[in-house]
Short mmCIF file of C-alpha atoms in Angstrom, two decimals:
data_model
loop_
_atom_site.label_atom_id
_atom_site.label_comp_id
_atom_site.label_asym_id
_atom_site.label_seq_id
_atom_site.Cartn_x
_atom_site.Cartn_y
_atom_site.Cartn_z
CA UNK A 62 -10.84 -42.34 52.15
CA UNK A 63 -8.69 -45.34 52.70
CA UNK A 64 -9.44 -46.06 49.22
CA UNK A 65 -9.52 -42.64 47.58
CA UNK A 66 -5.77 -42.13 49.16
CA UNK A 67 -4.72 -45.97 47.64
CA UNK A 68 -5.99 -45.03 44.22
CA UNK A 69 -4.34 -41.92 44.23
CA UNK A 70 -1.28 -43.43 44.90
CA UNK A 71 -1.19 -45.55 42.12
CA UNK A 72 -1.95 -42.88 39.53
CA UNK A 73 1.20 -41.45 40.86
CA UNK A 74 3.43 -40.92 37.41
CA UNK A 75 6.65 -42.97 37.86
CA UNK A 76 9.11 -39.68 38.13
CA UNK A 77 7.65 -39.05 41.52
CA UNK A 78 8.19 -42.12 42.86
CA UNK A 79 11.41 -41.95 42.15
CA UNK A 80 12.00 -38.95 44.08
CA UNK A 81 10.93 -40.99 47.32
CA UNK A 82 13.04 -41.06 50.24
CA UNK A 83 17.08 -41.29 49.34
CA UNK A 84 18.53 -44.71 49.51
CA UNK A 85 20.94 -45.37 52.32
CA UNK A 86 24.37 -44.21 51.48
CA UNK A 87 28.13 -44.06 53.07
CA UNK A 88 30.65 -41.39 51.57
CA UNK A 89 34.01 -41.97 52.10
CA UNK A 90 36.18 -38.96 52.38
CA UNK A 91 39.50 -38.25 52.04
CA UNK A 92 40.98 -38.37 55.29
CA UNK A 93 40.01 -41.87 55.07
CA UNK A 94 37.11 -41.72 57.41
CA UNK A 95 33.17 -42.77 56.44
CA UNK A 96 30.08 -40.71 56.96
CA UNK A 97 26.46 -41.89 57.15
CA UNK A 98 23.45 -40.77 55.29
CA UNK A 99 20.80 -38.86 57.84
CA UNK A 100 18.54 -42.01 57.18
CA UNK A 101 21.78 -44.04 58.16
CA UNK A 102 22.20 -42.60 61.01
CA UNK A 103 18.19 -42.45 62.43
CA UNK A 104 18.33 -46.15 62.18
CA UNK A 105 21.63 -46.89 64.13
CA UNK A 106 20.43 -44.39 66.79
CA UNK A 107 16.63 -46.20 66.93
CA UNK A 108 19.12 -49.63 67.14
CA UNK A 109 20.80 -48.19 70.25
CA UNK A 110 17.67 -47.35 71.87
CA UNK A 111 16.85 -50.40 71.44
CA UNK A 112 19.78 -51.90 73.23
CA UNK A 113 20.28 -49.45 75.99
CA UNK A 114 17.81 -51.35 78.88
CA UNK A 115 20.38 -54.67 77.81
CA UNK A 116 23.71 -51.96 78.20
CA UNK A 117 22.46 -50.68 81.48
CA UNK A 118 21.39 -53.92 83.06
CA UNK A 119 25.06 -55.99 81.45
CA UNK A 120 27.33 -53.55 81.88
CA UNK A 121 26.66 -51.07 85.06
CA UNK A 122 26.58 -50.89 88.52
CA UNK A 123 22.66 -51.69 88.19
CA UNK A 124 22.36 -55.28 88.62
CA UNK A 125 23.61 -55.42 91.96
CA UNK A 126 22.23 -52.53 93.18
CA UNK A 127 18.53 -53.58 92.41
CA UNK A 128 19.07 -57.20 93.44
CA UNK A 129 20.82 -55.59 96.98
CA UNK A 130 17.12 -53.33 97.23
CA UNK A 131 15.04 -56.34 96.38
CA UNK A 132 16.45 -58.95 98.81
CA UNK A 133 16.34 -55.67 101.23
CA UNK A 134 12.72 -55.58 100.75
CA UNK A 135 12.18 -58.77 101.24
CA UNK A 136 14.24 -59.18 104.68
CA UNK A 137 12.35 -56.16 106.10
CA UNK A 138 9.14 -58.14 105.47
CA UNK A 139 7.44 -54.68 104.37
CA UNK A 140 5.74 -56.74 100.68
CA UNK A 141 5.70 -53.78 98.24
CA UNK A 142 6.94 -50.79 100.50
CA UNK A 143 8.38 -49.49 98.58
CA UNK A 144 6.86 -49.90 95.37
CA UNK A 145 8.96 -51.32 92.42
CA UNK A 146 8.66 -47.96 91.18
CA UNK A 147 10.57 -46.80 93.75
CA UNK A 148 13.18 -49.17 93.89
CA UNK A 149 14.18 -48.77 90.31
CA UNK A 150 14.15 -45.49 90.23
CA UNK A 151 16.42 -45.60 93.43
CA UNK A 152 19.27 -48.25 91.62
CA UNK A 153 18.92 -45.98 88.59
CA UNK A 154 20.47 -42.65 90.32
CA UNK A 155 22.79 -44.86 92.08
CA UNK A 156 23.90 -46.35 89.13
CA UNK A 157 24.56 -42.75 87.68
CA UNK A 158 26.23 -41.89 90.96
CA UNK A 159 28.29 -44.84 90.67
CA UNK A 160 28.99 -44.65 86.78
CA UNK A 161 29.83 -41.33 87.06
CA UNK A 162 33.43 -41.17 86.59
CA UNK A 163 32.96 -43.90 83.88
CA UNK A 164 30.79 -41.73 82.56
CA UNK A 165 32.63 -38.75 82.63
CA UNK A 166 35.41 -40.62 80.45
CA UNK A 167 33.26 -41.94 77.87
CA UNK A 168 32.22 -38.13 77.45
CA UNK A 169 35.64 -36.44 77.36
CA UNK A 170 37.73 -39.41 75.00
CA UNK A 171 34.69 -40.61 72.75
CA UNK A 172 31.60 -38.83 72.73
CA UNK A 173 32.65 -35.33 72.52
CA UNK A 174 35.43 -35.76 69.42
CA UNK A 175 32.92 -37.35 67.85
CA UNK A 176 30.43 -34.54 68.19
CA UNK A 177 33.47 -31.92 67.48
CA UNK A 178 34.36 -33.75 64.52
CA UNK A 179 37.68 -34.58 65.21
CA UNK A 180 37.41 -38.55 65.62
CA UNK A 181 35.64 -40.89 63.37
CA UNK A 182 33.13 -43.17 64.16
CA UNK A 183 34.60 -46.20 64.54
CA UNK A 184 37.45 -44.69 66.68
CA UNK A 185 35.04 -43.62 68.84
CA UNK A 186 33.31 -47.00 69.33
CA UNK A 187 36.44 -48.49 70.08
CA UNK A 188 37.62 -46.11 72.69
CA UNK A 189 34.64 -46.44 74.85
CA UNK A 190 34.56 -50.24 74.30
CA UNK A 191 37.92 -49.58 75.93
CA UNK A 192 36.63 -47.42 78.98
CA UNK A 193 33.70 -50.01 79.47
CA UNK A 194 36.45 -53.04 79.21
CA UNK A 195 37.88 -51.24 82.17
CA UNK A 196 35.45 -50.80 84.19
CA UNK A 197 34.28 -54.67 84.30
CA UNK A 198 37.42 -56.20 84.63
CA UNK A 199 38.00 -54.34 87.32
CA UNK A 200 34.68 -55.69 89.12
CA UNK A 201 34.86 -59.09 88.10
CA UNK A 202 36.18 -62.11 90.14
CA UNK A 203 39.32 -63.26 88.41
CA UNK A 204 37.45 -67.10 88.80
CA UNK A 205 34.55 -65.99 86.84
CA UNK A 206 36.76 -64.58 84.01
CA UNK A 207 38.53 -67.94 83.81
CA UNK A 208 36.13 -69.87 83.76
CA UNK A 209 33.97 -68.18 80.78
CA UNK A 210 38.04 -67.81 78.71
CA UNK A 211 38.21 -71.53 79.59
CA UNK A 212 35.35 -72.66 78.06
CA UNK A 213 35.18 -70.51 75.04
CA UNK A 214 38.93 -71.61 74.20
CA UNK A 215 40.47 -68.28 74.92
CA UNK A 216 43.37 -67.00 77.24
CA UNK A 217 44.96 -65.86 79.30
CA UNK A 218 45.00 -62.88 78.79
CA UNK A 219 47.76 -60.05 78.79
CA UNK A 220 45.86 -56.46 79.87
CA UNK A 221 42.20 -56.10 80.03
CA UNK A 222 41.63 -54.94 76.24
CA UNK A 223 42.67 -58.24 75.44
CA UNK A 224 39.29 -59.50 76.85
CA UNK A 225 36.91 -60.22 74.32
CA UNK A 226 33.19 -58.45 75.10
CA UNK A 227 31.48 -62.30 74.65
CA UNK A 228 33.63 -63.53 77.56
CA UNK A 229 33.70 -60.37 79.88
CA UNK A 230 30.22 -59.72 79.97
CA UNK A 231 28.73 -62.87 80.97
CA UNK A 232 31.45 -62.96 83.68
CA UNK A 233 30.89 -59.15 84.84
CA UNK A 234 27.55 -60.21 85.34
CA UNK A 235 28.33 -63.47 87.42
CA UNK A 236 30.60 -61.51 89.47
CA UNK A 237 27.83 -59.31 90.17
CA UNK A 238 25.29 -61.65 91.02
CA UNK A 239 27.30 -63.49 93.27
CA UNK A 240 28.85 -60.37 95.00
CA UNK A 241 24.87 -58.91 95.34
CA UNK A 242 23.94 -62.19 97.06
CA UNK A 243 26.55 -62.16 99.41
CA UNK A 244 25.43 -58.28 100.32
CA UNK A 245 21.93 -59.75 100.70
CA UNK A 246 22.68 -62.25 102.97
CA UNK A 247 24.30 -59.74 105.50
CA UNK A 248 21.77 -58.01 105.18
CA UNK A 249 19.26 -60.86 106.29
CA UNK A 250 21.14 -61.91 109.32
CA UNK A 251 19.86 -58.94 111.63
CA UNK A 252 16.48 -59.24 110.56
CA UNK A 253 16.62 -63.00 110.99
CA UNK A 254 17.53 -62.70 114.22
CA UNK A 255 14.63 -60.58 115.26
CA UNK A 256 12.36 -63.27 113.36
CA UNK A 257 13.64 -66.01 115.75
CA UNK A 258 13.30 -63.97 118.83
CA UNK A 259 9.82 -63.04 118.32
CA UNK A 260 8.40 -66.72 117.48
CA UNK A 261 10.04 -67.59 120.21
CA UNK A 262 8.59 -65.21 122.87
CA UNK A 263 5.25 -65.93 120.88
CA UNK A 264 5.76 -69.70 120.81
CA UNK A 265 7.03 -69.29 125.18
CA UNK A 266 3.22 -67.53 125.98
CA UNK A 267 1.29 -69.74 124.07
CA UNK A 268 0.12 -67.20 121.77
CA UNK A 269 0.41 -69.79 118.70
CA UNK A 270 -2.69 -67.38 116.76
CA UNK A 271 -0.56 -64.74 116.74
CA UNK A 272 1.71 -63.91 113.37
CA UNK A 273 5.01 -63.60 114.59
CA UNK A 274 5.72 -61.48 110.80
CA UNK A 275 3.21 -58.75 112.45
CA UNK A 276 4.74 -58.71 115.42
CA UNK A 277 8.46 -58.52 114.32
CA UNK A 278 7.48 -55.81 111.30
CA UNK A 279 8.20 -52.95 113.85
CA UNK A 280 11.11 -53.63 115.79
CA UNK A 281 12.51 -54.71 112.24
CA UNK A 282 11.32 -51.23 110.94
CA UNK A 283 12.86 -49.50 114.07
CA UNK A 284 16.17 -51.19 114.39
CA UNK A 285 16.33 -50.34 110.24
CA UNK A 286 15.96 -46.51 111.02
CA UNK A 287 18.00 -46.44 114.11
CA UNK A 288 21.13 -47.79 112.27
CA UNK A 289 19.98 -45.42 109.61
CA UNK A 290 19.65 -48.16 107.30
CA UNK A 291 18.87 -46.95 103.84
CA UNK A 292 22.37 -44.29 104.06
CA UNK A 293 24.29 -47.56 105.15
CA UNK A 294 23.05 -49.34 102.45
CA UNK A 295 23.20 -47.07 100.02
CA UNK A 296 26.96 -46.09 101.25
CA UNK A 297 28.01 -49.96 101.16
CA UNK A 298 27.04 -50.08 97.72
CA UNK A 299 29.14 -46.98 96.42
CA UNK A 300 32.02 -48.17 98.69
CA UNK A 301 32.38 -51.30 96.83
CA UNK A 302 32.77 -49.45 93.64
CA UNK A 303 35.77 -47.36 94.86
CA UNK A 304 33.74 -44.47 96.27
CA UNK A 305 33.61 -42.45 99.39
CA UNK A 306 36.46 -44.22 100.19
#
């Protein structure tokens, strides 16, 4: 069957081949804007879908949230509980909650005008970039931003809009990583104290063969439940981005 199909395609006349998929075209409108053909729009959409995970990781609060939740699970010593799927789902939903004001601005100032036909796509992309810059600069340490700016030979910058993305993105990620590990250190301290106390008690009783981790786990869970640890952790993460406070 495959050979018959290839043979049939070869026997097709040249005019039939010429009536295939139209070429990728861009049309200049009278108002100065540019309209893309459907094939170009589909290509741009597929490209955007491939880089969407990187944008979510690098330009939102997801990095800080998922690292803090992973460190918290290690501090509890519960191995794979909650599982990775639950942690990622919680991090995603919390990211959408934290980024909701930014997403609303992106919709009102960039996406909605493009869908209504009142703004060209180039201007919408520029407006969306400015909104994301304001969010990222607000949560980037000046020391990290200055470090990457000096390495790139740029700066000082008069306003957040003047910071280029190739400088702002690594500075923002570095700041998020540092903040996430600082929060993780504070989360580890009370559970580390429980581990030390349990290990000292077992050693004093001469119970060398008993694993301190197994004995300390119920006390860690009890402490975490009594202080409503999940609500405190999630609330603190959201408050770190200016929500709820």
